[in-house]
Coordinates of C-alpha atoms and ligand atoms in Angstrom, one line a residue:
M204 CA 54.8 14.6 61.9
A205 CA 51.7 14.9 64.1
E206 CA 49.4 17.8 63.2
S207 CA 50.1 19.7 66.4
T208 CA 53.8 20.0 65.5
L209 CA 53.1 21.6 62.1
P210 CA 54.1 25.2 61.9
N211 CA 51.4 27.8 62.5
P212 CA 49.8 28.3 59.0
E213 CA 49.7 32.1 59.3
K214 CA 53.3 32.2 60.2
V215 CA 54.1 29.9 57.4
I216 CA 52.2 31.9 54.9
A217 CA 53.9 35.1 55.9
E218 CA 57.2 33.5 55.8
A219 CA 56.4 31.8 52.4
A220 CA 55.9 35.2 50.9
D221 CA 59.4 36.0 52.1
F222 CA 61.4 33.1 51.0
L223 CA 59.6 31.4 48.2
P224 CA 57.0 33.5 46.3
I225 CA 55.5 31.4 43.6
L226 CA 53.6 33.0 40.7
G227 CA 52.0 29.9 39.4
T228 CA 52.5 26.6 37.7
D229 CA 54.9 27.2 34.8
H230 CA 54.6 23.9 33.0
I231 CA 54.4 20.2 33.6
E232 CA 56.9 17.9 31.9
L233 CA 56.0 14.3 31.2
Y234 CA 58.5 11.7 30.2
V235 CA 56.7 9.5 27.6
G236 CA 57.6 6.6 25.4
N237 CA 56.6 8.4 22.2
A238 CA 56.3 12.2 22.4
K239 CA 55.0 12.5 18.9
H240 CA 52.1 10.2 19.6
S241 CA 51.4 11.7 23.0
A242 CA 51.3 15.2 21.5
Y243 CA 48.8 14.0 19.0
Y244 CA 46.7 12.6 21.8
Y245 CA 46.7 15.7 24.0
M246 CA 45.9 17.8 21.0
S247 CA 43.2 15.8 19.4
A248 CA 41.5 14.4 22.5
W249 CA 42.2 17.2 25.0
G250 CA 42.3 20.3 22.8
F251 CA 45.8 21.4 23.7
Q252 CA 47.3 23.7 21.1
P253 CA 50.8 23.2 19.6
L254 CA 53.3 25.8 20.9
A255 CA 57.0 24.9 20.7
Y256 CA 59.3 22.1 19.8
R257 CA 62.9 20.9 20.5
G258 CA 64.6 18.0 18.8
L259 CA 67.1 17.1 16.1
E260 CA 66.0 20.1 14.0
T261 CA 66.9 22.5 16.9
G262 CA 70.2 20.8 17.6
A263 CA 69.0 18.6 20.5
K264 CA 70.6 15.2 20.0
D265 CA 69.5 13.2 23.0
E266 CA 65.8 14.0 23.4
V267 CA 62.8 15.5 21.7
S268 CA 60.1 17.7 23.4
Y269 CA 56.7 18.9 22.2
V270 CA 55.2 21.8 24.1
L271 CA 51.4 22.2 24.2
R272 CA 49.2 24.8 25.8
Q273 CA 45.6 25.4 26.7
G274 CA 44.6 28.4 28.8
K275 CA 47.4 28.7 31.3
I276 CA 48.2 25.0 31.2
T277 CA 51.5 24.1 29.5
L278 CA 52.5 20.5 28.9
V279 CA 55.9 19.4 27.8
L280 CA 56.1 15.9 26.4
T281 CA 59.7 14.5 26.2
T282 CA 61.1 11.2 24.8
P283 CA 64.7 10.1 24.5
L284 CA 66.2 9.8 21.0
S285 CA 68.6 7.0 21.8
S286 CA 69.4 4.3 24.4
K287 CA 72.0 6.5 25.9
S288 CA 69.6 9.0 27.4
H289 CA 69.0 8.9 31.2
I290 CA 65.3 9.3 30.4
N291 CA 65.2 5.6 29.5
E292 CA 65.7 4.6 33.1
H293 CA 62.8 6.7 34.1
L294 CA 60.6 5.2 31.4
K295 CA 61.7 1.7 32.3
A296 CA 60.8 2.1 35.9
H297 CA 57.7 4.2 35.7
G298 CA 56.3 4.1 32.2
D299 CA 54.9 7.5 31.1
G300 CA 54.5 9.9 33.9
V301 CA 55.1 13.4 35.3
K302 CA 58.9 14.2 35.7
S303 CA 58.8 17.8 36.5
I304 CA 56.3 20.1 38.1
A305 CA 57.8 23.5 37.1
L306 CA 57.0 26.5 39.2
W307 CA 57.1 30.1 37.9
V308 CA 59.1 32.3 40.2
G309 CA 60.6 35.8 40.2
D310 CA 64.1 34.6 41.3
A311 CA 65.2 31.0 40.4
R312 CA 68.6 31.4 42.1
K313 CA 67.1 32.5 45.4
S314 CA 64.3 29.8 45.2
W315 CA 67.0 27.1 44.8
K316 CA 69.2 28.6 47.5
E317 CA 66.5 29.0 50.1
T318 CA 65.0 25.6 49.6
V319 CA 68.3 23.8 49.5
A320 CA 69.3 25.6 52.7
R321 CA 66.1 24.3 54.3
G322 CA 67.0 20.7 53.4
A323 CA 65.9 20.2 49.7
E324 CA 68.1 17.9 47.6
S325 CA 69.3 19.7 44.5
A326 CA 68.2 18.3 41.1
F327 CA 70.4 20.9 39.3
E328 CA 72.0 24.2 40.2
P329 CA 70.8 27.5 38.8
V330 CA 71.6 27.7 35.1
V331 CA 71.1 30.6 32.6
R332 CA 69.7 29.7 29.2
K333 CA 69.8 32.4 26.5
D334 CA 68.7 33.0 22.9
D335 CA 67.7 36.0 20.8
D336 CA 64.6 36.5 22.8
G337 CA 66.4 37.0 26.1
E338 CA 67.3 34.7 29.0
V339 CA 65.7 32.5 31.6
V340 CA 67.2 31.2 34.8
L341 CA 66.3 27.6 35.7
S342 CA 67.0 25.6 38.9
G343 CA 65.6 22.4 40.3
I344 CA 65.1 20.4 43.5
K345 CA 63.9 16.9 44.1
T346 CA 60.6 15.9 45.6
Y347 CA 58.8 12.6 46.1
G348 CA 60.0 9.6 44.0
E349 CA 61.9 10.8 41.0
T350 CA 59.8 13.9 40.5
V351 CA 61.4 17.3 40.5
H352 CA 60.3 20.9 41.0
V353 CA 62.0 23.2 38.4
F354 CA 62.0 26.9 39.3
V355 CA 61.5 29.0 36.2
E356 CA 62.5 32.7 36.2
R357 CA 61.3 34.2 32.9
Q358 CA 60.8 38.0 33.3
N359 CA 63.8 38.7 31.0
Y360 CA 62.5 36.4 28.2
T361 CA 60.1 37.3 25.4
G362 CA 60.2 34.0 23.4
T363 CA 57.4 31.5 23.1
F364 CA 58.5 29.0 25.7
L365 CA 62.2 28.6 26.7
P366 CA 65.5 29.1 24.9
G367 CA 66.4 26.1 22.8
Y368 CA 62.8 25.6 21.6
M369 CA 61.5 26.7 18.2
D370 CA 57.9 27.8 17.6
W371 CA 55.8 24.9 16.4
N372 CA 52.9 25.6 14.1
P373 CA 51.7 22.4 12.5
D374 CA 48.9 22.4 10.0
F375 CA 46.9 20.2 12.3
Q376 CA 44.7 22.6 14.4
V377 CA 42.3 21.6 17.1
K378 CA 39.5 23.4 19.1
D379 CA 40.2 23.7 22.8
T380 CA 37.9 22.0 25.4
G381 CA 37.7 25.0 27.8
L382 CA 40.5 23.9 30.2
L383 CA 41.9 27.0 31.9
Y384 CA 44.5 26.3 34.6
V385 CA 46.0 23.7 36.9
D386 CA 43.9 23.6 40.0
H387 CA 46.0 21.2 41.9
M388 CA 48.4 18.2 41.4
V389 CA 48.3 15.2 43.7
G390 CA 51.3 13.1 44.7
N391 CA 51.0 9.5 45.8
V392 CA 53.7 8.5 48.2
D393 CA 54.6 5.1 49.8
W394 CA 53.3 3.6 53.1
G395 CA 54.0 5.9 56.0
Q396 CA 55.5 8.7 53.9
M397 CA 52.7 11.2 53.8
N398 CA 53.9 13.2 56.8
T399 CA 57.5 13.1 55.6
W400 CA 56.5 14.8 52.3
C401 CA 54.0 17.2 54.0
R402 CA 56.8 18.2 56.3
F403 CA 59.0 18.7 53.2
Y404 CA 56.5 21.1 51.7
A405 CA 56.0 22.9 55.0
E406 CA 59.7 23.2 56.0
V407 CA 61.5 23.3 52.7
M408 CA 59.0 25.2 50.6
G409 CA 57.0 27.1 53.3
F410 CA 53.7 25.6 52.4
A411 CA 50.8 25.3 54.9
Q412 CA 48.6 22.3 55.4
I413 CA 45.1 23.3 54.6
I414 CA 43.1 20.0 54.7
S415 CA 43.6 16.5 56.0
F416 CA 41.6 13.2 55.5
D417 CA 42.2 10.0 57.2
D418 CA 41.1 6.4 56.7
K419 CA 38.0 7.1 58.7
D420 CA 36.9 9.7 56.1
I421 CA 37.8 7.7 53.0
S422 CA 37.4 4.0 53.1
T423 CA 35.2 1.3 51.8
E424 CA 34.8 -2.2 53.0
Y425 CA 38.0 -3.0 51.2
T426 CA 40.4 -0.2 50.9
A427 CA 41.4 3.2 52.3
L428 CA 43.7 6.2 51.8
M429 CA 45.0 9.1 53.8
S430 CA 45.5 12.5 52.4
K431 CA 46.7 16.0 53.4
V432 CA 46.6 19.1 51.2
M433 CA 49.6 21.5 51.2
S434 CA 49.3 25.0 49.8
N435 CA 51.7 27.8 49.1
G436 CA 51.2 31.2 50.6
N437 CA 49.1 32.8 47.8
G438 CA 47.1 29.5 47.2
R439 CA 48.1 29.2 43.6
I440 CA 49.9 26.0 44.2
K441 CA 48.1 23.1 45.9
F442 CA 49.6 19.7 46.4
P443 CA 47.5 17.0 48.1
I444 CA 49.7 14.1 49.2
N445 CA 48.2 10.6 49.5
E446 CA 49.5 7.5 51.1
P447 CA 47.8 4.1 51.2
A448 CA 46.0 3.0 54.3
K449 CA 45.4 -0.6 55.4
G450 CA 42.2 -2.2 54.1
R451 CA 41.1 -5.7 53.4
K452 CA 42.3 -5.4 49.8
K453 CA 44.7 -3.4 47.8
S454 CA 44.0 0.3 47.7
Q455 CA 44.2 2.4 44.5
I456 CA 47.2 4.3 46.0
E457 CA 49.0 1.0 46.6
E458 CA 48.1 -0.1 43.0
Y459 CA 49.6 3.1 41.7
I460 CA 52.8 2.7 43.8
D461 CA 53.2 -0.9 42.6
F462 CA 52.7 0.0 38.9
Y463 CA 54.7 3.3 39.0
E464 CA 57.3 1.5 41.0
G465 CA 57.4 4.3 43.5
A466 CA 56.0 7.6 44.4
G467 CA 54.8 9.9 41.7
C468 CA 52.2 12.3 40.5
Q469 CA 48.8 10.6 40.7
H470 CA 46.5 13.2 39.1
I471 CA 46.5 16.7 37.5
A472 CA 43.3 18.6 38.2
L473 CA 42.4 21.1 35.4
A474 CA 39.9 23.8 35.9
T475 CA 37.1 24.9 33.6
T476 CA 34.2 27.4 34.0
D477 CA 31.8 25.2 32.1
I478 CA 32.3 21.6 33.1
V479 CA 29.4 20.2 31.1
A480 CA 30.8 21.7 27.9
T481 CA 34.3 20.6 28.7
V482 CA 33.4 17.1 29.6
S483 CA 31.0 16.7 26.6
A484 CA 33.9 17.8 24.3
L485 CA 36.4 15.5 25.9
K486 CA 34.0 12.5 25.8
A487 CA 33.2 13.2 22.1
R488 CA 37.0 13.0 21.4
G489 CA 37.5 9.7 23.3
V490 CA 38.6 10.6 26.8
E491 CA 37.2 8.0 29.2
F492 CA 35.9 8.9 32.6
L493 CA 35.3 6.9 35.7
Y494 CA 31.8 5.3 36.0
V495 CA 29.7 6.9 38.7
P496 CA 27.0 4.7 40.2
E497 CA 23.6 5.9 39.1
N498 CA 22.3 5.8 42.7
Y499 CA 24.9 8.5 43.5
Y500 CA 22.4 11.0 42.2
D501 CA 19.4 9.7 44.2
T502 CA 20.3 11.6 47.4
I503 CA 23.0 14.0 46.2
L504 CA 20.8 17.1 46.5
D505 CA 20.1 16.3 50.2
R506 CA 23.8 16.4 50.8
V507 CA 24.8 19.5 48.7
G508 CA 21.6 21.5 48.6
E509 CA 20.6 23.8 45.8
I510 CA 22.8 24.0 42.7
D511 CA 22.6 26.1 39.5
E512 CA 22.9 23.2 37.1
E513 CA 20.2 20.7 36.1
L514 CA 20.8 17.5 37.9
A515 CA 19.8 15.4 34.9
I516 CA 22.6 16.9 32.8
L517 CA 25.2 16.3 35.5
K518 CA 23.9 12.7 35.9
K519 CA 24.1 12.1 32.1
H520 CA 27.8 13.0 32.2
G521 CA 28.6 11.4 35.6
I522 CA 29.7 14.8 37.1
L523 CA 30.1 14.7 40.9
I524 CA 29.0 17.5 43.2
D525 CA 30.4 18.5 46.7
R526 CA 29.9 21.4 49.0
D527 CA 31.9 23.1 51.7
D528 CA 31.4 26.2 53.8
E529 CA 32.3 28.5 50.9
G530 CA 30.3 27.1 48.0
Y531 CA 30.2 24.0 45.9
L532 CA 32.2 22.3 43.2
L533 CA 31.7 20.0 40.3
Q534 CA 34.3 17.4 39.4
L535 CA 35.0 14.2 37.6
F536 CA 37.9 11.9 37.0
T537 CA 39.3 10.2 33.9
K538 CA 40.4 6.6 33.8
P539 CA 44.2 6.3 33.8
V540 CA 45.5 8.0 30.6
V541 CA 48.5 5.6 30.2
D542 CA 48.6 1.8 30.1
R543 CA 49.8 1.3 33.6
P544 CA 47.0 2.1 36.1
T545 CA 48.9 5.3 37.2
M546 CA 48.3 8.8 36.1
F547 CA 44.9 10.3 35.4
F548 CA 43.2 13.7 35.2
E549 CA 40.5 15.5 37.1
I550 CA 38.2 18.1 35.6
I551 CA 37.0 20.6 38.2
Q552 CA 34.7 23.6 38.2
R553 CA 34.6 25.6 41.4
K554 CA 31.5 27.5 42.4
G555 CA 32.9 29.0 45.6
A556 CA 34.2 25.8 47.1
T557 CA 37.9 25.8 48.0
S558 CA 38.1 22.1 49.0
F559 CA 38.7 19.0 47.0
G560 CA 35.5 16.9 47.0
K561 CA 35.8 14.9 50.2
G562 CA 32.1 14.1 50.0
N563 CA 32.7 12.3 46.7
F564 CA 35.6 10.2 47.8
Q565 CA 33.4 7.3 48.9
A566 CA 31.5 7.1 45.6
L567 CA 34.8 7.5 43.8
F568 CA 36.5 4.7 45.7
E569 CA 33.7 2.4 44.9
S570 CA 34.0 3.3 41.3
I571 CA 37.8 2.8 41.2
E572 CA 37.5 -0.5 43.0
R573 CA 35.1 -1.6 40.2
E574 CA 37.9 -0.8 37.7
Q575 CA 40.5 -2.6 39.9
E576 CA 38.3 -5.6 40.1
L577 CA 38.4 -5.7 36.2
R578 CA 42.2 -5.4 36.2
G579 CA 42.5 -8.1 38.9
T580 CA 44.5 -5.8 41.1
L581 CA 42.1 -5.3 44.0
Ligands
FE2_5 FE1 42.0 16.1 42.9

């Protein structure tokens, strides 16, 4: 869809408040090959705290899930318990990856009804789950690839996570790394599909497009991408959507699509209010970040102006800086956290800026291409 045919953002935001009010990101569920090991990784390396568990001990026969939390970020790590589980197909195609981006809503029945009426494909109809702590209503719609949005209505529930889960308090305790909330989650979609999915978020979910980049903004000698950022009415949910753009060599988006075998969640951006402390802690525990060319820092202050932080410390950690009309932001990106070159994380600290680091894309692309070169996938 051409930009001019997108709905008026003010109208969309007003309407969004009417038909799909979203309170925040409820949780992110990843399908993984070994949830026990993944839980240990996200606890020990990332500082997530153990919260809840579901598996054979709770009567779940087909799959096991570990729930971890840090700040407002809740991760659910799920693995099938036998060859019969449908999750195996997902793992076979995609490897470890995000299955569900669950959204916290006041009315999961209405959220499902309104979005399906506007053209969403249902993932599952509204269902009530109960235990001694009350009840939740869940429903789901499909988005890009095999990813789903689950609507979670939990105002009548006082339990730890969801019915069916038991509290999980292992002896192993870890210190957090200062991660507070999900800032945004990026979807990679196939060639020519960006506008289709932006239209989905606009028409089906009432989101508005807030930013767009094209291959003139983000390209190197070899590769390029195009991106648009969709936001819900209150700005708590932001979904940038990327598609590959033609370059002389294979772009990172294309590499992702090839290895994920389709569209999927590319990165999860997690916010902190002290990026130096957060990144220091993550690095000390083994999380690997993208290399930033040293010369990035030679001229950075000319571009972004005055900042509160000492440049030498940012340079030491490879933290990137960008500025928009409203302030600046600090960010950096991990290497892929799974074996296929697919999903990674971003750590972001906003100091007024509401954008996504467009000024850093060039440096990042060069860095990612350096990694692709090593993988032989450029
Ligand atoms: Fe991002």
